[in-house]
Coordinates of C-alpha atoms in Angstrom, one line a residue:
X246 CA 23.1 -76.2 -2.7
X247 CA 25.1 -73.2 -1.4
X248 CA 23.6 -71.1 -4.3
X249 CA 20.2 -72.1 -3.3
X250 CA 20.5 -71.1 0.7
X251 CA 22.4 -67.6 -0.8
X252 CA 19.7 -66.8 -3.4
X253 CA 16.8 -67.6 -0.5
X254 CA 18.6 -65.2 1.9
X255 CA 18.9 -62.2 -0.8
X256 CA 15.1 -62.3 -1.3
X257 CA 13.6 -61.3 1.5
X258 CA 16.4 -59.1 1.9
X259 CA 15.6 -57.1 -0.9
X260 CA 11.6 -57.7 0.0
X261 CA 12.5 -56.4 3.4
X262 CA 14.8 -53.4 2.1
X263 CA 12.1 -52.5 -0.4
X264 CA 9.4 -52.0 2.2
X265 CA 11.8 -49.9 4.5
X266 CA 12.4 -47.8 1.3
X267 CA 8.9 -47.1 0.7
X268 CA 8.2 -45.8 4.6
X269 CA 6.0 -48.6 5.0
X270 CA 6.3 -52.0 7.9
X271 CA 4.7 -55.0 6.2
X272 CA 2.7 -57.1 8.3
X273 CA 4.2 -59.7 10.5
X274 CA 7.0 -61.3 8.3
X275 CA 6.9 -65.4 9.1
X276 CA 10.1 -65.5 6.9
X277 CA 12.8 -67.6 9.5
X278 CA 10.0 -70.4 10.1
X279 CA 9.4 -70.6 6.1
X280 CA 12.8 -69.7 5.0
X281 CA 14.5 -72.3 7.4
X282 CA 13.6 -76.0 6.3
X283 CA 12.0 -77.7 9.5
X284 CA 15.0 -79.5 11.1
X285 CA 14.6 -83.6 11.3
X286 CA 14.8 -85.5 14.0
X287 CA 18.1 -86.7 13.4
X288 CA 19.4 -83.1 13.3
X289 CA 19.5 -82.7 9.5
X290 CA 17.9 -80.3 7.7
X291 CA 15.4 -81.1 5.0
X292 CA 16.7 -80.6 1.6
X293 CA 15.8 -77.5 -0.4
X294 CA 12.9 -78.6 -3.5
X295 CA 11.9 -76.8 -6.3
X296 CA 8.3 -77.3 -4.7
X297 CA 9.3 -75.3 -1.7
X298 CA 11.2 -72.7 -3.4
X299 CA 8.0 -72.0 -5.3
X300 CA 6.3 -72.2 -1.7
X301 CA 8.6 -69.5 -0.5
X302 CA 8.5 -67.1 -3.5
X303 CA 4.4 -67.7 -3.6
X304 CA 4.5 -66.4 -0.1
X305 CA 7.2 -63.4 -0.9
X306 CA 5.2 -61.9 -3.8
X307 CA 2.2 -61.9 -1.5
X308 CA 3.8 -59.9 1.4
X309 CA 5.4 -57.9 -1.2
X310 CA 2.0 -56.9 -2.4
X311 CA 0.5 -56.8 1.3
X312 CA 3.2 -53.6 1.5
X313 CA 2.5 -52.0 -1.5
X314 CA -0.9 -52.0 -0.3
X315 CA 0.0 -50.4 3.3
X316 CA 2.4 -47.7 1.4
X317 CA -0.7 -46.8 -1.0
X318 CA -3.3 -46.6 2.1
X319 CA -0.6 -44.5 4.0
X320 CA -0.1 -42.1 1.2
X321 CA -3.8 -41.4 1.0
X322 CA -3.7 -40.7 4.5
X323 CA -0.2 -38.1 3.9
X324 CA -2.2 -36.8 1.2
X325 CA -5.4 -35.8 2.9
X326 CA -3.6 -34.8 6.0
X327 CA -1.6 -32.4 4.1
X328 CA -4.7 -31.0 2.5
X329 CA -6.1 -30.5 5.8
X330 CA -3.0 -28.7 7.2
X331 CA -2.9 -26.0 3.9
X332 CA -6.6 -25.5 4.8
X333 CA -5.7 -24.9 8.8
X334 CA -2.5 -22.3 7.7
X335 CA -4.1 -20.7 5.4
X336 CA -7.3 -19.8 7.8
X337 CA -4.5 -18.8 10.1
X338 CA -2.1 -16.6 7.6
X339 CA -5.4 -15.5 5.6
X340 CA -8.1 -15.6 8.2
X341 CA -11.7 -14.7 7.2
X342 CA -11.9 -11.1 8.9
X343 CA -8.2 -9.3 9.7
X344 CA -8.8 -5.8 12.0
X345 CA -5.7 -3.7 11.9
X346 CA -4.6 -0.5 12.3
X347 CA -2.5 3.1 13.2
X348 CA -2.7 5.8 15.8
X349 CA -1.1 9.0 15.9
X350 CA -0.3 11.8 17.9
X351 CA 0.6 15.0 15.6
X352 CA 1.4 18.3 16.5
X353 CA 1.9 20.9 13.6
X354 CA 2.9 24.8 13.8
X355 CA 2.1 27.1 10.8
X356 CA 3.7 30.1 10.1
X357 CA 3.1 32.9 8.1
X358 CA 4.5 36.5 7.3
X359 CA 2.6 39.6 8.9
X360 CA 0.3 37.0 9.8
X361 CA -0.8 34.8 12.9
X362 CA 0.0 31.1 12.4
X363 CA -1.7 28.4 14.5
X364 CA -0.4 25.6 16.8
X365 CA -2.8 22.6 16.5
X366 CA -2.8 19.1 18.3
X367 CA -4.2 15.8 17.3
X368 CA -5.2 12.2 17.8
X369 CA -6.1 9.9 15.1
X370 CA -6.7 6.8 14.7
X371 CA -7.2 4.7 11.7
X372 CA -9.0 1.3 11.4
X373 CA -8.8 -1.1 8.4
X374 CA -10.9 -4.3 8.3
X375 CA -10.5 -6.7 5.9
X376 CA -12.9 -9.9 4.7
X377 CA -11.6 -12.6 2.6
X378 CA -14.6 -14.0 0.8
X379 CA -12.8 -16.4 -1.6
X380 CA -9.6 -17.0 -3.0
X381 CA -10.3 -14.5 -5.5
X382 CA -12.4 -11.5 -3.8
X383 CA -12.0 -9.7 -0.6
X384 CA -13.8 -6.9 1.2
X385 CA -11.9 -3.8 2.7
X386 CA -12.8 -0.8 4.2
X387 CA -10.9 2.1 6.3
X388 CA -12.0 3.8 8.9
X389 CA -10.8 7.5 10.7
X390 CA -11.4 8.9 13.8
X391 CA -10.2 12.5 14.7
X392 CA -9.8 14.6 18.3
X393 CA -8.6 18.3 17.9
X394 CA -6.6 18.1 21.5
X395 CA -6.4 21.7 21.5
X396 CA -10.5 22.6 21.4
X397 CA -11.9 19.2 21.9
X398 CA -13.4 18.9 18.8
X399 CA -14.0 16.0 16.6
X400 CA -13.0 15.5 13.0
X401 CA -15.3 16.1 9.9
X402 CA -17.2 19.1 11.0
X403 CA -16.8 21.2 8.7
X404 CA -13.7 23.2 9.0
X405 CA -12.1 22.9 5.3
X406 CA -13.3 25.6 2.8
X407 CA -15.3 29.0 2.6
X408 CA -17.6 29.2 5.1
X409 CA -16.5 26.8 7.0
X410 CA -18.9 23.9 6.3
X411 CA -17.8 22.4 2.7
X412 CA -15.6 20.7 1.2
X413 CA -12.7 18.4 2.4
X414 CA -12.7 16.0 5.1
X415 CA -16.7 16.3 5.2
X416 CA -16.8 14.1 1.8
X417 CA -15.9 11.6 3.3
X418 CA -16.8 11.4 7.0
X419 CA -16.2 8.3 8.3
X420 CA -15.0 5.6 5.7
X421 CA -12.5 6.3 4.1
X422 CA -12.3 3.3 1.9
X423 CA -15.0 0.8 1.3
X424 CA -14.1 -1.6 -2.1
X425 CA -14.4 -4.7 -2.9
X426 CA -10.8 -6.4 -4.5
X427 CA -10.4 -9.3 -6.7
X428 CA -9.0 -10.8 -9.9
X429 CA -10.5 -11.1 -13.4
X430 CA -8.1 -13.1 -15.6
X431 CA -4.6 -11.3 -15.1
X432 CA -6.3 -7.9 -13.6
X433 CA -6.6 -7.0 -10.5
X434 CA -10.1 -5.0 -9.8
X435 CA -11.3 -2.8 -7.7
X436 CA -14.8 -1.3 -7.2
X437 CA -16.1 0.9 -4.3
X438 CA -14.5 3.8 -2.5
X439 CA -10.6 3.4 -2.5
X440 CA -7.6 5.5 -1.9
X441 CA -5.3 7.0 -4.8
X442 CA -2.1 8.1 -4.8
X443 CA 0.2 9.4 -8.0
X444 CA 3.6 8.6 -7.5
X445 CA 5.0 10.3 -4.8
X446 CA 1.7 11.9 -4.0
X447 CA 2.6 14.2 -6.8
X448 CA -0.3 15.3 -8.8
X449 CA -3.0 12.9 -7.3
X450 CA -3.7 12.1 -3.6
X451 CA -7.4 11.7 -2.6
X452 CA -10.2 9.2 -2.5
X453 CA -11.9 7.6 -6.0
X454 CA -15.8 6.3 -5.9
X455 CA -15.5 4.5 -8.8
X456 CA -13.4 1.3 -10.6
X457 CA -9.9 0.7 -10.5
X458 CA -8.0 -2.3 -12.9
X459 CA -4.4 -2.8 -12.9
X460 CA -1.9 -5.3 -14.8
X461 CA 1.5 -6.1 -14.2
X462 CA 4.0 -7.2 -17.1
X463 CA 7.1 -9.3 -15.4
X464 CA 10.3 -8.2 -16.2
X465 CA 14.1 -8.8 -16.3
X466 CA 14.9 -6.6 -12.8
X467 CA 12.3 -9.4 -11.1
X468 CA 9.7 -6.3 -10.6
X469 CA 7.0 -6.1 -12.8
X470 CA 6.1 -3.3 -14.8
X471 CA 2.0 -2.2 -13.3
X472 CA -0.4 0.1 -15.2
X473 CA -3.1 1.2 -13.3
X474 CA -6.2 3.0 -14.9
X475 CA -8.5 5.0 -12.6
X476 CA -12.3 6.2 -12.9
X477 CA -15.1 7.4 -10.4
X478 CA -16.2 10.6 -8.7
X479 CA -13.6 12.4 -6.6
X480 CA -13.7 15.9 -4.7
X481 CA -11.3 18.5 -6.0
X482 CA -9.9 22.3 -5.8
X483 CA -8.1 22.3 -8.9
X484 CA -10.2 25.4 -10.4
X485 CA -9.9 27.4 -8.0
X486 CA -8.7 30.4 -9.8
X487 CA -8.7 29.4 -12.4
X488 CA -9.4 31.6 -15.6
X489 CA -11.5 29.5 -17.8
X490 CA -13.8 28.7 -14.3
X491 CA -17.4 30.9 -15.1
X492 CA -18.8 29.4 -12.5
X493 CA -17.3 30.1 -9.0
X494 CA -13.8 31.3 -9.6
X495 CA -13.5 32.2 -6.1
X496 CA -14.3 29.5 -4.8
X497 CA -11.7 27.4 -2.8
X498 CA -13.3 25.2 -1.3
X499 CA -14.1 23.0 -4.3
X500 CA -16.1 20.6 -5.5
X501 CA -17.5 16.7 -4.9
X502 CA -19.1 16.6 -8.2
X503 CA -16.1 16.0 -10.2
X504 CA -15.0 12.6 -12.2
X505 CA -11.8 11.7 -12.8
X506 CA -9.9 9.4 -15.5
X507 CA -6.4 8.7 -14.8
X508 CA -3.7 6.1 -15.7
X509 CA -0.5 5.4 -13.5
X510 CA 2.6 3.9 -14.8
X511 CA 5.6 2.3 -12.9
X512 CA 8.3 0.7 -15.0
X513 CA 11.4 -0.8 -13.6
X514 CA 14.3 -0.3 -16.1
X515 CA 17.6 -1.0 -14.1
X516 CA 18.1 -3.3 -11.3
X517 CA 17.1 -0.4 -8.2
X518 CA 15.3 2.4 -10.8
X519 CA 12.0 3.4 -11.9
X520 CA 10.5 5.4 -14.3
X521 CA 6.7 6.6 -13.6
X522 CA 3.9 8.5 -15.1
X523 CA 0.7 10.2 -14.1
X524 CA -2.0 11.3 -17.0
X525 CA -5.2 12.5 -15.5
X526 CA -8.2 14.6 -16.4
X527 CA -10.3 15.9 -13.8
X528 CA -14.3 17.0 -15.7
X529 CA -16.9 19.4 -13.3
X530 CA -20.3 18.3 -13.8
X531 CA -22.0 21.4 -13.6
X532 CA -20.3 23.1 -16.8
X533 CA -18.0 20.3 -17.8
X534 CA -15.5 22.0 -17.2
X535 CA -11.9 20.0 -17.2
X536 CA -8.5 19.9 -16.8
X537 CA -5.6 17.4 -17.6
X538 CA -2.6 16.9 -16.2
X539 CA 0.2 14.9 -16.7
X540 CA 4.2 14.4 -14.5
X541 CA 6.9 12.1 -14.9
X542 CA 9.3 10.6 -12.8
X543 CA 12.2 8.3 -11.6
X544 CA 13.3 6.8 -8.7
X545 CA 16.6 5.6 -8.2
X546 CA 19.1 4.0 -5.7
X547 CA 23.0 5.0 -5.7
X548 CA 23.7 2.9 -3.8
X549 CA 22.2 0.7 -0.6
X550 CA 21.5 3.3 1.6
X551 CA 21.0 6.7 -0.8
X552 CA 18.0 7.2 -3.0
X553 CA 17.1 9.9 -5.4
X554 CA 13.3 10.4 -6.9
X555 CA 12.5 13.4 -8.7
X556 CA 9.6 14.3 -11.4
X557 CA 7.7 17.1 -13.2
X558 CA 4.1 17.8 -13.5
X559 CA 2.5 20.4 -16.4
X560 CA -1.6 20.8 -16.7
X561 CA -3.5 22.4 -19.7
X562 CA -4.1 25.5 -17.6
X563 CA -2.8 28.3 -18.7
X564 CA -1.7 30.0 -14.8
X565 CA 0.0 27.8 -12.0
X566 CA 0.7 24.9 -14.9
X567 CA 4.1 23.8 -13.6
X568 CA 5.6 22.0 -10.8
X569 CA 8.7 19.9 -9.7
X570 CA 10.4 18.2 -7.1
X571 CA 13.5 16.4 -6.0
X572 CA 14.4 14.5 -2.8
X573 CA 17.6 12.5 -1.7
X574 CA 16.6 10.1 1.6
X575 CA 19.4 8.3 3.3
X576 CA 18.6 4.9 4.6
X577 CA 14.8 3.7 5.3
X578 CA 12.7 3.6 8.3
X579 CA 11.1 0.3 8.7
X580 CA 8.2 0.1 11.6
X581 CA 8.9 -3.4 11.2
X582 CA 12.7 -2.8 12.5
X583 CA 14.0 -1.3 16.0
X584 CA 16.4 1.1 15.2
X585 CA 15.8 1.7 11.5
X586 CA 15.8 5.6 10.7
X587 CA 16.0 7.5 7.7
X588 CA 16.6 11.4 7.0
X589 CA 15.4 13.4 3.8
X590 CA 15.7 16.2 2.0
X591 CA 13.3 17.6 -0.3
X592 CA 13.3 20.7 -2.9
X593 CA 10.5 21.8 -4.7
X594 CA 7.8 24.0 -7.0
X595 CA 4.4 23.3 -6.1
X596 CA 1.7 25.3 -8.1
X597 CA -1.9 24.9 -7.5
X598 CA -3.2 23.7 -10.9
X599 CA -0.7 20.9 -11.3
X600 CA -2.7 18.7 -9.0
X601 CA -5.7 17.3 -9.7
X602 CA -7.4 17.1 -6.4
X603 CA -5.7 19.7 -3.3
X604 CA -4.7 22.8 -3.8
X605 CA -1.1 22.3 -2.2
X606 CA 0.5 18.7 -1.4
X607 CA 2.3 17.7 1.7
X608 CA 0.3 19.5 4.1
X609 CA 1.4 22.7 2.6
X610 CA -1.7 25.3 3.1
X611 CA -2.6 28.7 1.9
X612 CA -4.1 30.4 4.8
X613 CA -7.9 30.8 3.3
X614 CA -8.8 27.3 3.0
X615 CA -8.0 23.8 4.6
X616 CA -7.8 22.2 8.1
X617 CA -6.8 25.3 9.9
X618 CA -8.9 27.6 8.0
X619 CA -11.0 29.0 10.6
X620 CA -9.0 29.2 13.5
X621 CA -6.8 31.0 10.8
X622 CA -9.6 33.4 10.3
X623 CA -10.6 33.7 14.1
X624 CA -7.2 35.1 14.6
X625 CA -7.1 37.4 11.8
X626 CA -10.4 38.7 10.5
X627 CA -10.4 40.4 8.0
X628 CA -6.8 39.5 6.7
X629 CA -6.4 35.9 5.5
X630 CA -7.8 37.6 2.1
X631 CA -4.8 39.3 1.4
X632 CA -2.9 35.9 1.6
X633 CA -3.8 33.8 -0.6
X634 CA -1.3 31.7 -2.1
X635 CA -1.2 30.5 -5.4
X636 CA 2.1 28.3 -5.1
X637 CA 5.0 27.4 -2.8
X638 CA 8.9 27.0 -3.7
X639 CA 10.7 26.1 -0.7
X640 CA 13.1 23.2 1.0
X641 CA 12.0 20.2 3.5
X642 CA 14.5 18.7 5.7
X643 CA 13.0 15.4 7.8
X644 CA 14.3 12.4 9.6
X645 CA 11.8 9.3 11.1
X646 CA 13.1 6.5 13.5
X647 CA 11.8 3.6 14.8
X648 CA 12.6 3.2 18.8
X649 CA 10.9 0.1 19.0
X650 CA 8.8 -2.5 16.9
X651 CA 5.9 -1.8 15.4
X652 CA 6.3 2.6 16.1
X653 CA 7.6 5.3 14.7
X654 CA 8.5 9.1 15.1
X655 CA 8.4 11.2 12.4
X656 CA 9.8 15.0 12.1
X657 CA 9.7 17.8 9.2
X658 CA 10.4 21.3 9.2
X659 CA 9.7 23.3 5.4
X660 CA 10.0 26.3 5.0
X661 CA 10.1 29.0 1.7
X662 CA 8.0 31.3 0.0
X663 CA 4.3 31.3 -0.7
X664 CA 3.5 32.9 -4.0
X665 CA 0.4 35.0 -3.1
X666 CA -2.0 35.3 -6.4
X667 CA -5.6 37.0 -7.1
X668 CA -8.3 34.0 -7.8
X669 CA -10.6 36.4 -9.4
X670 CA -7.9 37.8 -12.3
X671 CA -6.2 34.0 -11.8
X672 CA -2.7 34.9 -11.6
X673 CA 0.1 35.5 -9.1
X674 CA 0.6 39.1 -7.9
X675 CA 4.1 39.1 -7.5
X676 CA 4.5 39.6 -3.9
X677 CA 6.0 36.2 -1.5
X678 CA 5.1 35.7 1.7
X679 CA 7.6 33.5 4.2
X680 CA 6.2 30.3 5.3
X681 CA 7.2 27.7 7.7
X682 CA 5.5 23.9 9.1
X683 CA 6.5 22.3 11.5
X684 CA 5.5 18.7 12.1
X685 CA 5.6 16.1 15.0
X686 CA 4.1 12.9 14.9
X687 CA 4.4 9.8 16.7
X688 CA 2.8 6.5 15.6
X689 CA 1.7 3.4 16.7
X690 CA 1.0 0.3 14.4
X691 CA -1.1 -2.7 15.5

C-alpha cells in the first residue's frame, strides 16, 4: 500500500518536473482531485485499484503529451521571432543606403630654392554612399568637393598640367568612385570606377575604370594572405621624359588613355609581419607604348607600439628606374580613440618612372606640373622651366592625434633635394635644388 501512494506521488512529480524543464506550463493540472482517492463518508479513504491506477496514468500520459504540444508550438513561435529579430538588426547594422563621410581643412607651404613657393588653403569634403542590394552585391560611390580658401575657387578646373587645363583632378571631376562590389564563389569583385592603392601608396595611387577580383588564402597568423589583380583605364604621367616616349616627351601633364594590369600581394608570414608586392604595367593607347614596374616590401612590428615598413620599386625604364623607402611610426592614431597619436619618420628615394600613375608620391611636386602649377607659374614666369625635377631624396618627420572622437590633426614637414632633370634628353642634369612642404590638416569624420 505504502509503495502504491509513493509510486503515485513520484509520477506527476517527474510529469510536473519534466514540463518545467522544457520552459513550458501545461494546462491546468487536476492531479490532487485524481491523485487523492475521494474520501468516504466514514472518513476512510477508498482503496487504491489497478483500475484507477490505470485511470491516473491514462490521464498523466495525456497531459504529458498536452505539454509537449505547448513546448513545440512555443518553439515555433522562438524560432520565427528570432528570424524576425536577425532581419530587424541586420536592416539596422546593414541598412539599405549608409551616407558617410570626411572633411578637411589643409593648409600646405611649398618651398623651393631661387624660386617662389606658394602658400595654399583648403576645404574638402568627401562623401561616400553606399546601397546594399543583396547579401551578395552592393553599390558604392565617392564623391569630392573642393574650395581653394585662398582665391575662392572650386576644385577640378583645370589647374594640373601644361597649359593649365589637362590632366589630373579634371579626370575625374566629381565621382571619385562609382563600383558595384560583390562575391562570385570565394572572389570578391569589383566593377566600375574604384580607388587603387599599392602598398603604402608606393608605386600605384590613382583611380581604375575597369574590374578588380581578389582572393584571400587563411593562414596560420589568423590573417589571410589576399591577391588582388587589377584592370581598366587609368590616367598617368609615368612617360613624362621618358626616352623611348616619340610622342610628346615633354609633356607632363599626362595621359587618360592609358590601361593598366596590375597584381597586389599581401602575405602575412610571422605573427605582426608582412611581405607585399606590386607588378604593374601601364600601355598608352596612342603608340602602345608601356612600362612595367614592379616593388617589394614588409611591414613589421617590434614590438606593441613600434613598426617598421620599408620596400623597393624598379621599372623597365632605362632613366629614373629606382626608388626606396623606409619609415619607423611609434604608436597609431585611431579617429575611433580620444587621445590616440602616433609620430613617424620617413626616409626615402622617389624617382619619377617608378610609379605608375603620378609623377612624385606624397604630395611631393615638381614645380611645372600639379595642384599648384599655375599659381607656381604666375609667380615666376618664365622660370619654373629651369626646375624641373626628375626625383626627390629627402626625410619626413610627422605626428597625428586624435583630440576627440571621431577627429583628427595631422602634421608633416619634408624636406631634401629635388633632382632637377631635362624631359627632352630624359635624364637628370646633375644640379639639386632644396625643397621643403609643409602640411596642416585637420579632419572631421562623420
Amino acid at each position: 500500500m505504502n509503495k502504491g501512494f509513493a509510486a503515485c506521488g513520484l509520477v506527476p512529480a517527474l510529469v510536473l518536473g519534466t514540463c518545467g524543464t522544457v520552459g513550458a506550463q501545461p494546462a491546468a493540472v487536476e492531479a490532487p482531485a485524481q491523485m487523492t482517492q475521494v474520501t468516504a463518508s466514514d472518513g476512510m479513504a477508498e482503496p487504491v485499484t489497478q483500475e484507477s491506477l490505470q485511470q491516473m496514468r491514462r490521464q498523466l500520459e495525456e497531459q504529458l503529451q498536452q505539454a509537449q504540444e505547448l513546448q513545440q508550438r512555443l518553439n515555433a513561435q522562438l524560432d520565427s521571432l528570432d528570424k524576425r529579430m536577425t532581419k530587424v538588426e541586420k536592416k539596422t547594422d546593414q541598412p539599405a543606403v549608409d551616407i558617410h563621410g570626411y572633411g578637411r581643412l589643409r593648409w600646405d607651404k611649398q618651398n623651393f630654392e631661387d624660386f617662389k613657393g606658394i602658400d595654399r588653403k583648403t576645404v574638402w569634403m568627401n562623401l561616400f554612399v553606399n546601397h546594399r542590394i543583396n547579401d551578395k552585391w552592393s553599390l558604392h560611390s565617392e564623391h569630392e568637393f573642393e574650395n581653394d580658401l585662398s582665391n575662392n575657387h572650386g576644385a577640378y578646373e583645370g589647374d594640373a598640367g601644361y597649359g593649365y587645363n589637362v590632366g589630373g583632378k579634371q579626370y575625374s571631376r566629381p565621382v571619385l568612385q562609382l563600383y558595384a562590389q560583390g562575391r562570385v564563389g570565394e572572389v570578391d569583385v569589383k566593377l566600375g570606377r574604384f580607388y587603387l592603392q599599392s602598398p603604402y601608396k608606393f608605386t600605384f595611387d590613382e583611380k581604375v575604370d575597369g574590374w578588380q577580383a581578389s582572393y584571400g588564402v587563411p593562414t596560420r597568423w589568423g590573417r589571410k594572405a589576399n591577391f588582388t589583380l587589377n584592370s581598366g583605364n587609368i590616367y598617368s604621367k609615368v612617360f613624362y621624359g621618358d626616352r623611348d616616349n616619340k610622342l610628346d616627351p615633354w609633356g607632363e601633364g599626362g595621359s587618360g588613355n592609358c590601361r593598366v594590369l596590375s597584381l597586389i600581394s599581401e602575405i602575412p608570414v610571422a605573427k605582426n609581419t608582412n611581405i607585399t608586392s606590386h607588378y604593374g604595367k601601364v600601355t598608352r593607347r596612342d603608340d602602345h607604348l608601356s612600362r612595367k614596374t614592379f616593388s617589394v616590401g614588409f611591414d613589421t612590428k617590434l614590438n606593441r607600439d613600434l613598426k617598421l615598413s620599408a620596400a623597393m620599386a624598379k621599372s623597365d625604364s632605362d632613366t629614373l628606374n629606382k626608388s626606396h623607402f623606409i619609415q619607423l611610426q611609434y604608436k597609431e592614431a585611431r579617429p575611433d580613440i580620444p587621445g590616440s597619436f602616433d609620430i613617424y619618420v620617413k626616409k626615402y628615394l622617389q624617382r619619377g618612372h617608378t610609379g605608375m600613375t603620378n609623377w612624385f608620391n606624397d604630395d611631393i611636386i615638381d614645380p611645372t606640373s600639379g595642384d599648384y602649377s599655375k599659381e607656381l607659374n604666375d609667380k615666376n614666369p618664365g622660370n619654373p622651366w629651369d626646375h624641373r625635377a626628375g626625383e626627390f631624396n629627402g626625410l619626413r618627420i610627422g605626428a597625428d592625434f586624435v583630440p576627440v572622437r571621431n577627429t583628427k590633426l595631422l602634421l608633416h614637414y619634408t624636406y631634401g633635394k629635388l633632382g632637377l632633370f631635362d624631359a627632352g634628353l630624359g635624364t637628370l642634369t646633375g644640379k639639386q635644388d632644396d625643397y621643403s612642404f609643409f602640411r596642416a590638416q585637420w579632419e572631421v569624420y562623420f
